[in-house]
CSV table of C-alpha atoms in Angstrom, one decimal:
chain,number,residue,atom,x,y,z
P,1348,GLN,CA,64.9,146.0,-13.2
P,1349,PRO,CA,66.7,144.8,-10.4
P,1350,SER,CA,68.3,142.1,-12.8
P,1351,ALA,CA,69.4,144.7,-15.4
P,1352,THR,CA,70.5,146.4,-12.4
P,1353,THR,CA,72.3,144.1,-11.0
P,1354,ASP,CA,74.4,143.1,-13.9
P,1355,ILE,CA,75.3,146.7,-14.8
P,1356,ALA,CA,77.0,147.1,-11.4
P,1357,LYS,CA,78.5,143.8,-11.6
P,1358,ALA,CA,80.1,144.6,-14.7
P,1359,PHE,CA,81.5,148.2,-13.5
P,1360,SER,CA,82.9,146.7,-11.1
P,1361,ALA,CA,84.8,143.6,-12.5
P,1362,PHE,CA,86.3,146.6,-14.6
P,1363,TYR,CA,87.5,148.9,-12.0
P,1364,TYR,CA,89.1,146.5,-9.9
P,1365,GLN,CA,91.0,144.9,-12.6
P,1366,ALA,CA,91.8,148.9,-13.7
P,1367,PHE,CA,92.8,149.0,-10.3
P,1368,ASP,CA,94.8,145.9,-9.6
P,1369,SER,CA,96.5,146.1,-13.2
P,1370,ASN,CA,97.4,149.8,-13.3
P,1371,ARG,CA,95.6,152.1,-10.9
P,1372,ASN,CA,96.1,155.2,-14.0
P,1373,GLN,CA,93.4,153.2,-15.8
P,1374,LEU,CA,91.2,154.7,-13.5
P,1375,LEU,CA,91.3,158.5,-14.5
P,1376,SER,CA,88.5,157.6,-17.5
P,1377,LEU,CA,85.7,156.5,-14.5
P,1378,TYR,CA,86.2,160.3,-12.6
P,1379,ARG,CA,85.0,163.8,-13.3
P,1380,ASP,CA,85.5,167.2,-11.9
P,1381,LEU,CA,82.2,166.4,-9.6
P,1382,SER,CA,83.4,162.9,-8.3
P,1383,THR,CA,84.3,162.6,-4.6
P,1384,LEU,CA,86.8,159.8,-2.7
P,1385,SER,CA,86.7,159.2,0.6
P,1386,TRP,CA,89.2,157.0,1.4
P,1387,GLU,CA,89.4,155.5,5.0
P,1388,GLY,CA,88.0,159.2,5.7
P,1389,GLU,CA,89.8,161.2,3.7
P,1390,GLN,CA,88.2,163.2,0.8
P,1391,PHE,CA,88.8,163.8,-2.4
P,1392,ILE,CA,87.6,166.2,-5.2
P,1393,GLY,CA,87.8,165.7,-8.5
P,1394,ALA,CA,89.4,163.1,-11.4
P,1395,ASN,CA,93.0,164.1,-10.5
P,1396,ASN,CA,92.8,164.4,-7.1
P,1397,ILE,CA,91.1,161.2,-6.4
P,1398,VAL,CA,93.4,159.3,-9.2
P,1399,ALA,CA,96.9,160.9,-7.9
P,1400,LYS,CA,95.7,159.8,-4.1
P,1401,LEU,CA,95.1,155.9,-5.7
P,1402,VAL,CA,97.9,156.0,-7.5
P,1403,GLY,CA,99.9,156.6,-4.7
P,1404,LEU,CA,98.3,154.1,-1.8
P,1405,PRO,CA,101.8,152.4,-0.9
P,1406,PHE,CA,101.7,148.9,-2.1
P,1407,GLN,CA,102.9,147.7,-5.5
P,1408,ARG,CA,100.8,145.4,-5.5
P,1409,VAL,CA,96.9,144.2,-4.6
P,1410,VAL,CA,94.4,141.9,-6.0
P,1411,HIS,CA,90.9,142.6,-4.9
P,1412,LYS,CA,88.3,139.3,-4.4
P,1413,VAL,CA,84.6,140.9,-5.2
P,1414,ALA,CA,82.2,138.7,-2.6
P,1415,THR,CA,79.1,140.9,-3.1
P,1416,VAL,CA,77.2,143.2,-5.7
P,1417,ASP,CA,74.4,145.1,-4.9
P,1418,ALA,CA,72.9,147.8,-6.8
P,1419,GLN,CA,69.9,149.9,-7.2
P,1420,PRO,CA,68.4,152.7,-9.4
P,1421,ALA,CA,69.4,155.8,-6.8
P,1422,ASN,CA,66.8,158.9,-8.9
P,1423,PRO,CA,63.3,158.6,-10.3
P,1424,SER,CA,64.1,160.7,-13.1
P,1425,ALA,CA,67.8,160.3,-14.0
P,1426,PRO,CA,70.1,157.0,-15.1
P,1427,THR,CA,72.0,156.7,-11.8
P,1428,LEU,CA,72.8,153.7,-9.7
P,1429,ILE,CA,73.8,153.4,-6.1
P,1430,VAL,CA,76.2,150.0,-5.5
P,1431,LEU,CA,77.8,148.4,-2.2
P,1432,VAL,CA,80.4,145.8,-3.3
P,1433,THR,CA,81.7,144.2,-0.3
P,1434,GLY,CA,85.2,141.6,-0.6
P,1435,GLN,CA,88.5,141.0,0.5
P,1436,LEU,CA,92.0,142.4,-0.7
P,1437,LEU,CA,95.5,140.8,-0.7
P,1438,ILE,CA,98.4,143.7,-0.6
P,1439,ASP,CA,101.8,142.5,-1.8
P,1440,ASP,CA,103.4,139.8,-0.1
P,1441,GLU,CA,100.6,139.5,2.7
P,1442,THR,CA,99.0,136.6,3.1
P,1443,ASN,CA,96.1,137.8,5.5
P,1444,PRO,CA,93.4,139.3,3.3
P,1445,GLN,CA,91.4,142.2,4.6
P,1446,HIS,CA,87.9,143.1,4.4
P,1447,PHE,CA,87.1,145.9,2.8
P,1448,SER,CA,83.2,147.6,1.9
P,1449,GLU,CA,82.6,150.8,-0.9
P,1450,THR,CA,79.9,152.3,-1.9
P,1451,PHE,CA,79.3,153.8,-5.5
P,1452,GLN,CA,77.1,155.8,-7.1
P,1453,LEU,CA,77.2,155.7,-11.2
P,1454,VAL,CA,76.3,158.0,-13.3
P,1455,GLN,CA,75.2,157.1,-17.0
P,1456,GLU,CA,76.4,159.1,-20.0
P,1457,GLY,CA,75.9,157.6,-23.5
P,1458,SER,CA,76.2,154.0,-23.2
P,1459,ASN,CA,79.1,154.2,-20.2
P,1460,PHE,CA,79.1,154.9,-16.6
P,1461,TRP,CA,81.1,157.6,-14.7
P,1462,ILE,CA,81.8,157.4,-10.4
P,1463,TYR,CA,79.6,160.9,-9.0
P,1464,ASN,CA,80.6,159.1,-5.3
P,1465,SER,CA,82.7,156.7,-3.8
P,1466,ILE,CA,83.3,155.5,0.1
P,1467,PHE,CA,86.1,152.8,0.4
P,1468,ARG,CA,86.6,151.3,4.2
P,1469,LEU,CA,88.3,148.6,5.4
P,1470,ASN,CA,86.4,146.7,7.5
P,1471,TYR,CA,88.6,145.8,10.5
P,1472,GLY,CA,87.9,143.3,13.1
T,291,GLN,CA,80.3,171.1,3.4
T,292,PRO,CA,82.4,167.6,4.6
T,293,SER,CA,81.3,168.5,8.1
T,294,ALA,CA,78.0,169.4,8.2
T,295,THR,CA,77.2,166.5,5.6
T,296,THR,CA,79.3,163.7,8.0
T,297,ASP,CA,77.4,165.2,11.5
T,298,ILE,CA,74.1,164.7,9.8
T,299,ALA,CA,75.2,160.9,8.6
T,300,LYS,CA,76.6,160.5,12.0
T,301,ALA,CA,73.3,161.8,13.6
T,302,PHE,CA,70.6,159.6,10.7
T,303,SER,CA,72.9,156.4,12.2
T,304,ALA,CA,72.8,156.7,15.8
T,305,PHE,CA,69.2,157.1,15.3
T,306,TYR,CA,68.7,154.7,12.8
T,307,TYR,CA,70.7,151.7,14.8
T,308,GLN,CA,69.1,153.2,18.5
T,309,ALA,CA,66.0,152.4,16.8
T,310,PHE,CA,66.6,149.2,14.8
T,311,ASP,CA,68.0,148.0,18.1
T,312,SER,CA,64.9,149.1,20.5
T,313,ASN,CA,62.2,148.7,18.2
T,314,ARG,CA,62.3,147.9,14.7
T,315,ASN,CA,58.9,149.5,13.5
T,316,GLN,CA,59.9,153.0,14.8
T,317,LEU,CA,61.8,152.8,11.5
T,318,LEU,CA,58.3,153.1,9.3
T,319,SER,CA,58.7,156.9,9.6
T,320,LEU,CA,61.5,156.6,7.8
T,321,TYR,CA,61.0,154.9,4.3
T,322,ARG,CA,58.2,155.9,1.8
T,323,ASP,CA,56.4,154.1,-1.0
T,324,LEU,CA,60.0,154.5,-3.5
T,325,SER,CA,62.4,153.3,-0.7
T,326,THR,CA,64.4,150.0,-1.5
T,327,LEU,CA,66.1,148.0,0.9
T,328,SER,CA,68.4,145.4,0.0
T,329,TRP,CA,69.6,143.0,2.3
T,330,GLU,CA,71.4,140.2,2.0
T,331,GLY,CA,70.5,140.4,-1.7
T,332,GLU,CA,66.9,140.1,-1.4
T,333,GLN,CA,65.0,142.9,-2.3
T,334,PHE,CA,61.7,144.8,-1.3
T,335,ILE,CA,60.4,148.1,-2.1
T,336,GLY,CA,57.8,150.5,-0.4
T,337,ALA,CA,57.4,151.3,3.6
T,338,ASN,CA,55.3,148.8,4.7
T,339,ASN,CA,57.5,145.8,2.7
T,340,ILE,CA,60.7,146.8,4.4
T,341,VAL,CA,59.7,147.2,7.6
T,342,ALA,CA,57.9,144.4,7.0
T,343,LYS,CA,60.8,142.4,6.3
T,344,LEU,CA,63.1,144.1,9.0
T,345,VAL,CA,60.5,142.9,11.9
T,346,GLY,CA,60.5,139.5,10.6
T,347,LEU,CA,64.3,139.0,11.0
T,348,PRO,CA,64.7,135.5,13.0
T,349,PHE,CA,66.1,137.0,16.4
T,350,GLN,CA,65.1,139.2,19.5
T,351,ARG,CA,67.4,141.0,20.2
T,352,VAL,CA,70.7,142.7,17.8
T,353,VAL,CA,73.1,145.3,19.2
T,354,HIS,CA,74.5,147.3,16.5
T,355,LYS,CA,78.3,148.8,17.4
T,356,VAL,CA,78.9,151.4,14.5
T,357,ALA,CA,82.5,152.0,13.6
T,358,THR,CA,82.4,154.4,10.7
T,359,VAL,CA,80.0,156.3,8.9
T,360,ASP,CA,81.4,158.4,5.9
T,361,ALA,CA,78.7,160.5,4.0
T,362,GLN,CA,78.9,162.6,0.4
T,363,PRO,CA,76.4,164.6,-0.7
T,364,ALA,CA,74.6,163.0,-4.1
T,365,ASN,CA,73.5,165.0,-6.2
T,366,PRO,CA,74.5,168.5,-7.1
T,367,SER,CA,70.5,170.0,-7.2
T,368,ALA,CA,69.3,168.1,-4.8
T,369,PRO,CA,69.6,167.9,-0.8
T,370,THR,CA,70.9,163.7,-0.8
T,371,LEU,CA,73.5,161.7,0.8
T,372,ILE,CA,75.0,159.0,0.3
T,373,VAL,CA,76.4,157.1,3.6
T,374,LEU,CA,78.4,154.3,3.9
T,375,VAL,CA,78.4,152.8,7.6
T,376,THR,CA,80.6,150.1,8.5
T,377,GLY,CA,79.9,148.1,12.2
T,378,GLN,CA,80.0,145.3,14.2
T,379,LEU,CA,76.4,143.8,15.7
T,380,LEU,CA,76.0,141.0,18.3
T,381,ILE,CA,72.3,138.9,17.7
T,382,ASP,CA,70.6,137.7,21.0
T,383,ASP,CA,73.3,135.5,22.9
T,384,GLU,CA,75.9,135.2,20.7
T,385,THR,CA,79.3,136.3,21.9
T,386,ASN,CA,81.3,136.7,18.2
T,387,PRO,CA,80.1,140.1,17.0
T,388,GLN,CA,79.1,140.2,12.9
T,389,HIS,CA,80.4,143.2,10.7
T,390,PHE,CA,77.9,144.5,8.5
T,391,SER,CA,78.2,147.3,5.7
T,392,GLU,CA,75.1,149.4,4.8
T,393,THR,CA,75.1,152.1,2.5
T,394,PHE,CA,72.3,154.7,2.7
T,395,GLN,CA,71.0,156.9,0.2
T,396,LEU,CA,68.8,160.0,2.4
T,397,VAL,CA,66.7,162.5,0.8
T,398,GLN,CA,65.9,165.8,2.8
T,399,GLU,CA,62.4,167.0,3.6
T,400,GLY,CA,62.0,170.2,5.6
T,401,SER,CA,64.3,169.3,8.6
T,402,ASN,CA,64.0,165.5,8.2
T,403,PHE,CA,65.8,162.8,6.0
T,404,TRP,CA,64.1,160.0,4.7
T,405,ILE,CA,65.7,156.7,3.1
T,406,TYR,CA,65.7,156.4,-0.4
T,407,ASN,CA,68.3,153.5,-0.9
T,408,SER,CA,69.4,151.0,1.9
T,409,ILE,CA,72.2,148.1,0.9
T,410,PHE,CA,72.3,145.7,4.0
T,411,ARG,CA,75.6,143.4,3.7
T,412,LEU,CA,77.2,141.3,6.1
T,413,ASN,CA,81.1,140.9,5.6
T,414,TYR,CA,81.8,137.3,6.1
T,415,GLY,CA,85.2,136.0,6.9
């Protein structure tokens, strides 16, 4: 079901970046002890470590503008999704947006999804 | 083992893009019937369909220049990796490289890895 998969991934992305841009502490519920974040090459494991990193990022305001969201089932026998998001983000008073790419593996639990893997990179030009 | 994981992903990426840039037919051995490719939003399932798409891309020459490779174990109980590659590519006689992002899920089989998921996007600016 490519379309259901994509719909879930788009709803997730909208929620994730809205929470990221308004109050990064809200992201805690999306991670578990097994979760891993790679942020610009640095790795963090576990919900608390991941959210501490995100909350501590050295900017006050950020706005993500999502350009593309693609998703695929990640396992023939488990409810997991692989997602690639690309887009732009604008930090504080900057006027030049930066391109970013972020990969997620989402794991379904009841009617919700949590983040097992996440890899974030800016695309430098 | 973040470093072993990253080493595998870097070796895979080097092999993948070298094969892509020299003869896309060589990529067939990296896919299986279960493999999925999302290419600029279009989805292809199965090794033959995927490689037919890649071989049919409308350019004669392409050179990928990988900038970053990040990887994480994708499953606590199976030998799979999630990989995000970012970089630039140059097509035919173009002189302006385009940024790309590509996500893979790799599955280990003996001492090799095959591609279960792959999602490719250009990062437009």
